[in-house]
Amino acid sequence: PPPPPRQKQQQQQLQQQQQQQPQQQPQQQQQQQKQQQQQQQRQQQQ
């Protein structure tokens, strides 16, 4: 059987984090987006 997709779980967690944080600080949102890209790249490499 194919391995279960981990990306979906991590993406959901990151989305929750973004929703929890207030939108008053756009810098934090930008940082989170960068983190998302880094994590996705790591998964693809694995």
A tleap script that builds the chain and sets N, CA, C and O, in Angstrom:
source leaprc.protein.ff14SB
mol = sequence {
  NPRO PRO PRO PRO PRO ARG GLN LYS GLN GLN
  GLN GLN GLN LEU GLN GLN GLN GLN GLN GLN
  GLN PRO GLN GLN GLN PRO GLN GLN GLN GLN
  GLN GLN GLN LYS GLN GLN GLN GLN GLN GLN
  GLN ARG GLN GLN GLN CGLN
}
set mol.1.N position { 0.839 -1.224 0.000 }
set mol.1.CA position { 0.000 0.000 0.000 }
set mol.1.C position { 0.862 1.257 0.000 }
set mol.1.O position { 1.973 1.243 0.529 }
set mol.2.N position { 0.371 2.325 -0.578 }
set mol.2.CA position { 1.174 3.565 -0.616 }
set mol.2.C position { 1.289 4.192 0.764 }
set mol.2.O position { 0.377 4.042 1.576 }
set mol.3.N position { 2.366 4.879 1.051 }
set mol.3.CA position { 2.525 5.489 2.381 }
set mol.3.C position { 1.516 6.610 2.586 }
set mol.3.O position { 1.156 7.284 1.621 }
set mol.4.N position { 1.058 6.827 3.788 }
set mol.4.CA position { 0.062 7.890 4.023 }
set mol.4.C position { 0.673 9.263 3.812 }
set mol.4.O position { 1.833 9.477 4.162 }
set mol.5.N position { -0.074 10.193 3.250 }
set mol.5.CA position { 0.486 11.535 2.993 }
set mol.5.C position { 0.664 12.314 4.281 }
set mol.5.O position { -0.294 12.520 5.026 }
set mol.6.N position { 1.875 12.744 4.542 }
set mol.6.CA position { 2.127 13.531 5.758 }
set mol.6.C position { 1.864 15.011 5.501 }
set mol.6.O position { 1.552 15.760 6.426 }
set mol.7.N position { 1.987 15.424 4.263 }
set mol.7.CA position { 1.856 16.854 3.945 }
set mol.7.C position { 0.497 17.378 4.414 }
set mol.7.O position { 0.414 18.475 4.967 }
set mol.8.N position { -0.551 16.612 4.199 }
set mol.8.CA position { -1.884 17.097 4.573 }
set mol.8.C position { -1.916 17.430 6.062 }
set mol.8.O position { -2.404 18.493 6.446 }
set mol.9.N position { -1.410 16.551 6.891 }
set mol.9.CA position { -1.441 16.792 8.335 }
set mol.9.C position { -0.689 18.080 8.666 }
set mol.9.O position { -1.212 18.932 9.384 }
set mol.10.N position { 0.513 18.228 8.160 }
set mol.10.CA position { 1.311 19.412 8.504 }
set mol.10.C position { 0.621 20.670 7.987 }
set mol.10.O position { 0.593 21.687 8.681 }
set mol.11.N position { 0.072 20.614 6.792 }
set mol.11.CA position { -0.602 21.798 6.248 }
set mol.11.C position { -1.771 22.184 7.148 }
set mol.11.O position { -1.975 23.368 7.415 }
set mol.12.N position { -2.536 21.211 7.615 }
set mol.12.CA position { -3.658 21.523 8.499 }
set mol.12.C position { -3.150 22.196 9.763 }
set mol.12.O position { -3.715 23.200 10.199 }
set mol.13.N position { -2.109 21.667 10.348 }
set mol.13.CA position { -1.573 22.261 11.574 }
set mol.13.C position { -1.145 23.705 11.312 }
set mol.13.O position { -1.444 24.594 12.109 }
set mol.14.N position { -0.456 23.940 10.214 }
set mol.14.CA position { 0.020 25.296 9.927 }
set mol.14.C position { -1.171 26.231 9.721 }
set mol.14.O position { -1.158 27.364 10.202 }
set mol.15.N position { -2.187 25.772 9.019 }
set mol.15.CA position { -3.365 26.616 8.816 }
set mol.15.C position { -3.986 26.973 10.158 }
set mol.15.O position { -4.379 28.120 10.369 }
set mol.16.N position { -4.080 26.022 11.055 }
set mol.16.CA position { -4.641 26.310 12.377 }
set mol.16.C position { -3.806 27.382 13.063 }
set mol.16.O position { -4.362 28.310 13.650 }
set mol.17.N position { -2.510 27.274 13.003 }
set mol.17.CA position { -1.654 28.272 13.647 }
set mol.17.C position { -1.941 29.656 13.060 }
set mol.17.O position { -2.050 30.632 13.802 }
set mol.18.N position { -2.059 29.741 11.772 }
set mol.18.CA position { -2.316 31.046 11.144 }
set mol.18.C position { -3.660 31.599 11.614 }
set mol.18.O position { -3.771 32.794 11.890 }
set mol.19.N position { -4.664 30.759 11.706 }
set mol.19.CA position { -5.981 31.236 12.127 }
set mol.19.C position { -5.932 31.709 13.579 }
set mol.19.O position { -6.550 32.716 13.922 }
set mol.20.N position { -5.214 31.002 14.418 }
set mol.20.CA position { -5.160 31.374 15.831 }
set mol.20.C position { -4.504 32.745 16.005 }
set mol.20.O position { -4.935 33.529 16.851 }
set mol.21.N position { -3.493 33.036 15.238 }
set mol.21.CA position { -2.784 34.308 15.419 }
set mol.21.C position { -3.609 35.453 14.825 }
set mol.21.O position { -4.207 35.291 13.761 }
set mol.22.N position { -3.649 36.600 15.494 }
set mol.22.CA position { -4.400 37.743 14.960 }
set mol.22.C position { -3.745 38.288 13.692 }
set mol.22.O position { -2.538 38.140 13.496 }
set mol.23.N position { -4.529 38.905 12.851 }
set mol.23.CA position { -4.005 39.427 11.584 }
set mol.23.C position { -3.366 40.801 11.761 }
set mol.23.O position { -2.964 41.418 10.774 }
set mol.24.N position { -3.264 41.284 12.968 }
set mol.24.CA position { -2.672 42.603 13.190 }
set mol.24.C position { -1.171 42.580 12.869 }
set mol.24.O position { -0.585 43.631 12.610 }
set mol.25.N position { -0.554 41.420 12.882 }
set mol.25.CA position { 0.900 41.338 12.658 }
set mol.25.C position { 1.173 40.624 11.337 }
set mol.25.O position { 1.315 39.401 11.323 }
set mol.26.N position { 1.250 41.353 10.237 }
set mol.26.CA position { 1.474 40.708 8.934 }
set mol.26.C position { 2.855 40.066 8.834 }
set mol.26.O position { 3.036 39.105 8.086 }
set mol.27.N position { 3.826 40.585 9.574 }
set mol.27.CA position { 5.178 40.018 9.512 }
set mol.27.C position { 5.149 38.558 9.960 }
set mol.27.O position { 5.798 37.713 9.344 }
set mol.28.N position { 4.421 38.259 10.999 }
set mol.28.CA position { 4.369 36.872 11.479 }
set mol.28.C position { 3.768 35.973 10.402 }
set mol.28.O position { 4.245 34.857 10.195 }
set mol.29.N position { 2.749 36.436 9.729 }
set mol.29.CA position { 2.139 35.618 8.677 }
set mol.29.C position { 3.165 35.321 7.582 }
set mol.29.O position { 3.250 34.194 7.094 }
set mol.30.N position { 3.933 36.325 7.204 }
set mol.30.CA position { 4.954 36.096 6.173 }
set mol.30.C position { 5.950 35.041 6.648 }
set mol.30.O position { 6.333 34.161 5.877 }
set mol.31.N position { 6.366 35.122 7.896 }
set mol.31.CA position { 7.313 34.138 8.426 }
set mol.31.C position { 6.696 32.746 8.371 }
set mol.31.O position { 7.379 31.785 8.019 }
set mol.32.N position { 5.440 32.625 8.706 }
set mol.32.CA position { 4.792 31.311 8.681 }
set mol.32.C position { 4.773 30.765 7.258 }
set mol.32.O position { 5.015 29.578 7.043 }
set mol.33.N position { 4.491 31.612 6.303 }
set mol.33.CA position { 4.485 31.143 4.919 }
set mol.33.C position { 5.865 30.610 4.537 }
set mol.33.O position { 5.969 29.582 3.868 }
set mol.34.N position { 6.913 31.297 4.952 }
set mol.34.CA position { 8.268 30.815 4.662 }
set mol.34.C position { 8.473 29.441 5.301 }
set mol.34.O position { 9.038 28.542 4.678 }
set mol.35.N position { 8.021 29.282 6.521 }
set mol.35.CA position { 8.169 27.993 7.199 }
set mol.35.C position { 7.416 26.919 6.421 }
set mol.35.O position { 7.926 25.811 6.253 }
set mol.36.N position { 6.233 27.224 5.953 }
set mol.36.CA position { 5.467 26.245 5.177 }
set mol.36.C position { 6.297 25.774 3.987 }
set mol.36.O position { 6.423 24.572 3.753 }
set mol.37.N position { 6.853 26.700 3.247 }
set mol.37.CA position { 7.631 26.324 2.065 }
set mol.37.C position { 8.808 25.437 2.464 }
set mol.37.O position { 9.083 24.442 1.793 }
set mol.38.N position { 9.497 25.779 3.533 }
set mol.38.CA position { 10.654 24.986 3.958 }
set mol.38.C position { 10.212 23.566 4.309 }
set mol.38.O position { 10.862 22.603 3.905 }
set mol.39.N position { 9.132 23.427 5.044 }
set mol.39.CA position { 8.686 22.093 5.446 }
set mol.39.C position { 8.295 21.284 4.211 }
set mol.39.O position { 8.634 20.104 4.115 }
set mol.40.N position { 7.600 21.894 3.284 }
set mol.40.CA position { 7.203 21.169 2.080 }
set mol.40.C position { 8.443 20.696 1.316 }
set mol.40.O position { 8.473 19.568 0.826 }
set mol.41.N position { 9.448 21.539 1.215 }
set mol.41.CA position { 10.666 21.147 0.503 }
set mol.41.C position { 11.313 19.955 1.208 }
set mol.41.O position { 11.765 19.017 0.553 }
set mol.42.N position { 11.357 19.990 2.540 }
set mol.42.CA position { 11.960 18.873 3.276 }
set mol.42.C position { 11.202 17.585 2.980 }
set mol.42.O position { 11.815 16.538 2.770 }
set mol.43.N position { 9.884 17.654 2.962 }
set mol.43.CA position { 9.096 16.449 2.700 }
set mol.43.C position { 9.387 15.927 1.294 }
set mol.43.O position { 9.547 14.723 1.093 }
set mol.44.N position { 9.453 16.819 0.346 }
set mol.44.CA position { 9.709 16.378 -1.023 }
set mol.44.C position { 11.070 15.688 -1.108 }
set mol.44.O position { 11.211 14.683 -1.806 }
set mol.45.N position { 12.057 16.211 -0.415 }
set mol.45.CA position { 13.382 15.591 -0.443 }
set mol.45.C position { 13.320 14.191 0.167 }
set mol.45.O position { 13.945 13.262 -0.344 }
set mol.46.N position { 12.588 14.044 1.229 }
set mol.46.CA position { 12.487 12.722 1.860 }
set mol.46.C position { 11.790 11.778 0.891 }
set mol.46.O position { 11.592 10.605 1.207 }
savepdb mol mol.pdb
quit
